[in-house]
C-alpha positions as a printed Julia matrix, in Angstrom:
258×3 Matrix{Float64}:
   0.0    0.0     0.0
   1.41   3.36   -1.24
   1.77   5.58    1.71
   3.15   9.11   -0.45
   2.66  10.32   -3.57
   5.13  12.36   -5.94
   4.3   16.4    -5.75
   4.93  18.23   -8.79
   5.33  22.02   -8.45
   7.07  22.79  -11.64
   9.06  21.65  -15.14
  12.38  23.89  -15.96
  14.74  24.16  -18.84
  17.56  24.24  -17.05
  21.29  23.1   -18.92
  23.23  20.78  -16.54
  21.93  19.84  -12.98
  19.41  21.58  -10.94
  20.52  22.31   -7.82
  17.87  22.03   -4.79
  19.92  23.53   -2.07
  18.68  27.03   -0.55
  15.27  26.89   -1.82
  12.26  27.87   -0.3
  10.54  25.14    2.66
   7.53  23.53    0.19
   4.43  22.79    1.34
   3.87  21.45    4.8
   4.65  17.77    5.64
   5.79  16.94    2.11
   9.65  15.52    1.89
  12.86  17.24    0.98
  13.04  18.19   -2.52
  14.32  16.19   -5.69
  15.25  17.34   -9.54
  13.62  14.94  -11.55
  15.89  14.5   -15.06
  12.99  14.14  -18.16
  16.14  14.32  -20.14
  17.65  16.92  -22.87
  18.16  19.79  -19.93
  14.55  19.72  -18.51
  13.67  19.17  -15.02
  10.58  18.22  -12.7
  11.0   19.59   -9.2
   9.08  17.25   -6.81
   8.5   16.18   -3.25
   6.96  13.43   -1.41
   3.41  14.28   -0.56
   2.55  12.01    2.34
  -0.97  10.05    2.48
  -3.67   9.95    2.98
  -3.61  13.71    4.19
  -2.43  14.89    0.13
  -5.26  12.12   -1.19
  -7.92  13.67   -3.61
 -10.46  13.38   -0.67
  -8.57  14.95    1.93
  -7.63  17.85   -0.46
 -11.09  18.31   -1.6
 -12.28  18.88    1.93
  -9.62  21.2     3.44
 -10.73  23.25   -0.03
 -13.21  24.85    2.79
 -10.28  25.64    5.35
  -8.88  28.5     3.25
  -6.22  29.29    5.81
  -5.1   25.71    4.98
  -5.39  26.53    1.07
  -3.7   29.91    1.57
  -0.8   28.34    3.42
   0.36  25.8     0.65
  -0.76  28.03   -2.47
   1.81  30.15   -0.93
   4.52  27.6    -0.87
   3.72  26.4    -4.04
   4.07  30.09   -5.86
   7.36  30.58   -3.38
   8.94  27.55   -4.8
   8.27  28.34   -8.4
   9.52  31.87   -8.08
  12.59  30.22   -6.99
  13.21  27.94   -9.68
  11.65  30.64  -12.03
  15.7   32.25  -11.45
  17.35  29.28  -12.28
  16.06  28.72  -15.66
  12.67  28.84  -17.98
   9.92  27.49  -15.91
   6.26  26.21  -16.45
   4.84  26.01  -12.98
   2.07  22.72  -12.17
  -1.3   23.72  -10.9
  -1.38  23.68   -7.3
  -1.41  19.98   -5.67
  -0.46  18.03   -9.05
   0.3   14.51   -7.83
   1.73  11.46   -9.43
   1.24   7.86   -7.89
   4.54   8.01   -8.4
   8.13   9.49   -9.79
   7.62   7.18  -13.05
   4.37   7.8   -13.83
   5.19  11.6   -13.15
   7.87  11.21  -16.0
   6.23   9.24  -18.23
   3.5   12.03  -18.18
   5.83  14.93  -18.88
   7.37  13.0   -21.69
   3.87  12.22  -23.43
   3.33  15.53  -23.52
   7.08  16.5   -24.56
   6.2   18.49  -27.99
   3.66  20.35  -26.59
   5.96  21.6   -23.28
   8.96  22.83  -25.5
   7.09  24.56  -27.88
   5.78  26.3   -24.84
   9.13  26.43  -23.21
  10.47  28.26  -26.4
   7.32  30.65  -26.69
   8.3   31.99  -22.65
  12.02  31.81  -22.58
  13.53  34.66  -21.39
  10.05  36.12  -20.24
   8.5   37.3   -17.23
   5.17  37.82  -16.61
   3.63  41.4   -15.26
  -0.06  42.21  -14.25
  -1.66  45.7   -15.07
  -4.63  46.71  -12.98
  -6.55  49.98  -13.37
  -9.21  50.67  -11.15
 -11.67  53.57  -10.93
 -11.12  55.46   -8.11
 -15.26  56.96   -7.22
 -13.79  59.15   -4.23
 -11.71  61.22   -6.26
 -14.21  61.15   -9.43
 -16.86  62.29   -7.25
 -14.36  65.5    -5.82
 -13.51  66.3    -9.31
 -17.04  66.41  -10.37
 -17.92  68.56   -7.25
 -15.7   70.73   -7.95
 -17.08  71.55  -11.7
 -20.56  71.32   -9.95
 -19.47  74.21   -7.9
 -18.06  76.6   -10.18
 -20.58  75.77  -12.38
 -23.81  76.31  -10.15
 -23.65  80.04  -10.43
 -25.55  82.33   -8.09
 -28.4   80.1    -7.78
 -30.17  80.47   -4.13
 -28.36  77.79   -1.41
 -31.18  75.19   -1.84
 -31.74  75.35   -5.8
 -27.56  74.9    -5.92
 -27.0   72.36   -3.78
 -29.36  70.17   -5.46
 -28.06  71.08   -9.22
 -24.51  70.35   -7.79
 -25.8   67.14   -6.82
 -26.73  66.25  -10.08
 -24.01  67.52  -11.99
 -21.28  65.25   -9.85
 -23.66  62.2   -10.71
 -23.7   62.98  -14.18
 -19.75  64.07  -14.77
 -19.04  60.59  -12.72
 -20.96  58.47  -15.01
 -19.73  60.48  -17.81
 -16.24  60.2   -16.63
 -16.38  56.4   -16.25
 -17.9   55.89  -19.65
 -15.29  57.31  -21.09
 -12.7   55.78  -19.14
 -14.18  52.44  -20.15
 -13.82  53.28  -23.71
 -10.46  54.16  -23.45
  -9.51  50.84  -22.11
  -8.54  49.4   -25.35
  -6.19  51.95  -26.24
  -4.2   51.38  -22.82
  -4.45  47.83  -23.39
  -3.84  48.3   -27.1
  -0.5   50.23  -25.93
   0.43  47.76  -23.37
   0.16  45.08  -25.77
   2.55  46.56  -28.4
   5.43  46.21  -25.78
   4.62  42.64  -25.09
   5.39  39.51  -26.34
   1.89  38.12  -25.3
  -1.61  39.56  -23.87
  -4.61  38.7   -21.92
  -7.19  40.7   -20.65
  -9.59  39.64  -18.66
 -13.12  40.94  -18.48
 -13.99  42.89  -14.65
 -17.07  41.64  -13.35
 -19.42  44.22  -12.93
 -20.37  45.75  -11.06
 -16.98  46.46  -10.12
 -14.37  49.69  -10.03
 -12.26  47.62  -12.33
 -11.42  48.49  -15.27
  -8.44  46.56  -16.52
  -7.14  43.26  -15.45
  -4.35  43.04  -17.77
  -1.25  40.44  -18.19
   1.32  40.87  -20.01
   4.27  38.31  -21.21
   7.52  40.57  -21.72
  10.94  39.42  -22.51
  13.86  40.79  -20.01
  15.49  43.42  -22.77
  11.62  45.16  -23.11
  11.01  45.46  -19.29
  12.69  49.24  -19.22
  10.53  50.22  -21.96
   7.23  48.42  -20.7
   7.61  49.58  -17.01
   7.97  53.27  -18.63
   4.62  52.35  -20.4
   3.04  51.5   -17.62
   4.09  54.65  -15.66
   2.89  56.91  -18.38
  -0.44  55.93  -18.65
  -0.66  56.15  -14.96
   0.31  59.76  -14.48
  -1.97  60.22  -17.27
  -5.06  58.29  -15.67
  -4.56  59.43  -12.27
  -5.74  63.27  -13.48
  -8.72  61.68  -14.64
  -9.86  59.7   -11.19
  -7.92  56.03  -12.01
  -5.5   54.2    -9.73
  -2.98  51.95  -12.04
  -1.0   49.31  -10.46
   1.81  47.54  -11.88
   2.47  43.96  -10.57
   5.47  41.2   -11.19
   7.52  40.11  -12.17
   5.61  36.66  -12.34
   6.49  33.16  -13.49
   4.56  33.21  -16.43
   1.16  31.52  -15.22
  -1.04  32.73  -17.8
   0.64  32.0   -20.71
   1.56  28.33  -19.99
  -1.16  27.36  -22.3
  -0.21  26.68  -26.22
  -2.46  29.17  -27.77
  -2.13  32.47  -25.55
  -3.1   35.7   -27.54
């Protein structure tokens, strides 16, 4: 009876051996780590996950113990970043198990072709997150502001109330617009990138851009500068941008990322 099964927590393309020493602790209760050799410079890094406690069950129902969850996602992105420095990395969803170190190989190996074409698609890329949210405080000054010079010498009762309307109306106003011109800063982003994704903002939400972006090492300069335009620029007109990264490149270890 199998009493631990083999962890995965990421593939690299690493040339020559891939040292273990130094990095980060793992998750909690799994073994010491091991480099796994698939062969032609690429490596599985992998623990023993002991059972039943890592067992599909087990997992599934600490899923409600998100202090639990939090603890070993954590670990998990930790040791990724690590190995992230060491060479090209594709990092395995969180608790990817193997009955076993051979059946862990002979999985990566199926799927050989498919890993180095996306191996060669990230190299010497790092992923970064743009966020640009809609900051209602501030629109909502800025709009009072108009509202007040604009109220004239109405009496104290008629003014208020027309001020009241005017900083609803300039703060939908302003956050159509800024909605609209969410493509462009995307649009922009993009050009500096090797890869894209947006993702849509649920609404209602003060989100307006959930952005990654997949940029190779040489570009970073020139996309960080990007980045830092467009948020001087939005933060006149009520937006707070936020620049996040560098990442392993998590969502762009799929073959077909636009």
């Amino acid at each position: 009876m199998r009493t631990s099964a083999t962890y995965l927590y990421c593939l690299v393309r690493n040339p020559g051996a891939l040292p273990t020493e130094g990095a980060p602790a793992g998750l909690p209760g799994l073994s010491a780590l091991r480099a796994l050799a698939v062969g032609d410079s690429l490596w599985l890094v992998a623990a023993d996950a002991p059972l039943p406690e890592y067992e599909a069950a087990s997992i599934q129902e600490n899923f409600q113990n998100l202090d639990w969850v939090s603890e070993r996602a954590m670990a998990h992105a930790a040791m990724v970043d690590h190995f992230g420095q060491m060479g090209t990395v594709v990092p395995m969803k969180l608790f990817t198990l193997f009955a076993g170190d051979d059946r862990a190989l002979e999985h990566v190996r199926s799927e050989r072709g498919r890993l180095d074409r996306i191996l060669d698609r990230i190299a010497g890329c790092q992923e970064w997150g743009v966020l640009i949210r809609f900051d209602e405080t501030k629109a909502k000054e800025v709009a009072a502001e108009e509202a007040r010079r604009g109220s004239g010498a109405q009496s104290a009762g008629t003014a208020f109330l027309l001020r009241k309307k005017m900083e609803q109306e300039a703060s939908r106003t302003l956050l159509a617009r800024l909605r609209g011109e969410m493509d462009e800063v995307f649009s922009d982003l993009e050009s500096q990138a090797s890869e894209a994704r947006r993702r849509e903002p649920v609404a209602p939400s003060p989100l307006l851009l959930d952005g990654a972006f997949l940029v190779k090492s040489e570009q970073t300069a020139g996309f960080e500068k990007t980045v830092d335009r467009w948020a001087k620029r939005l933060s006149e007109q009520a937006c707070e941008v936020t620049l996040t990264g560098p990442w392993p490149p998590y969502n762009f270890i799929g073959e077909e990322a636009s």
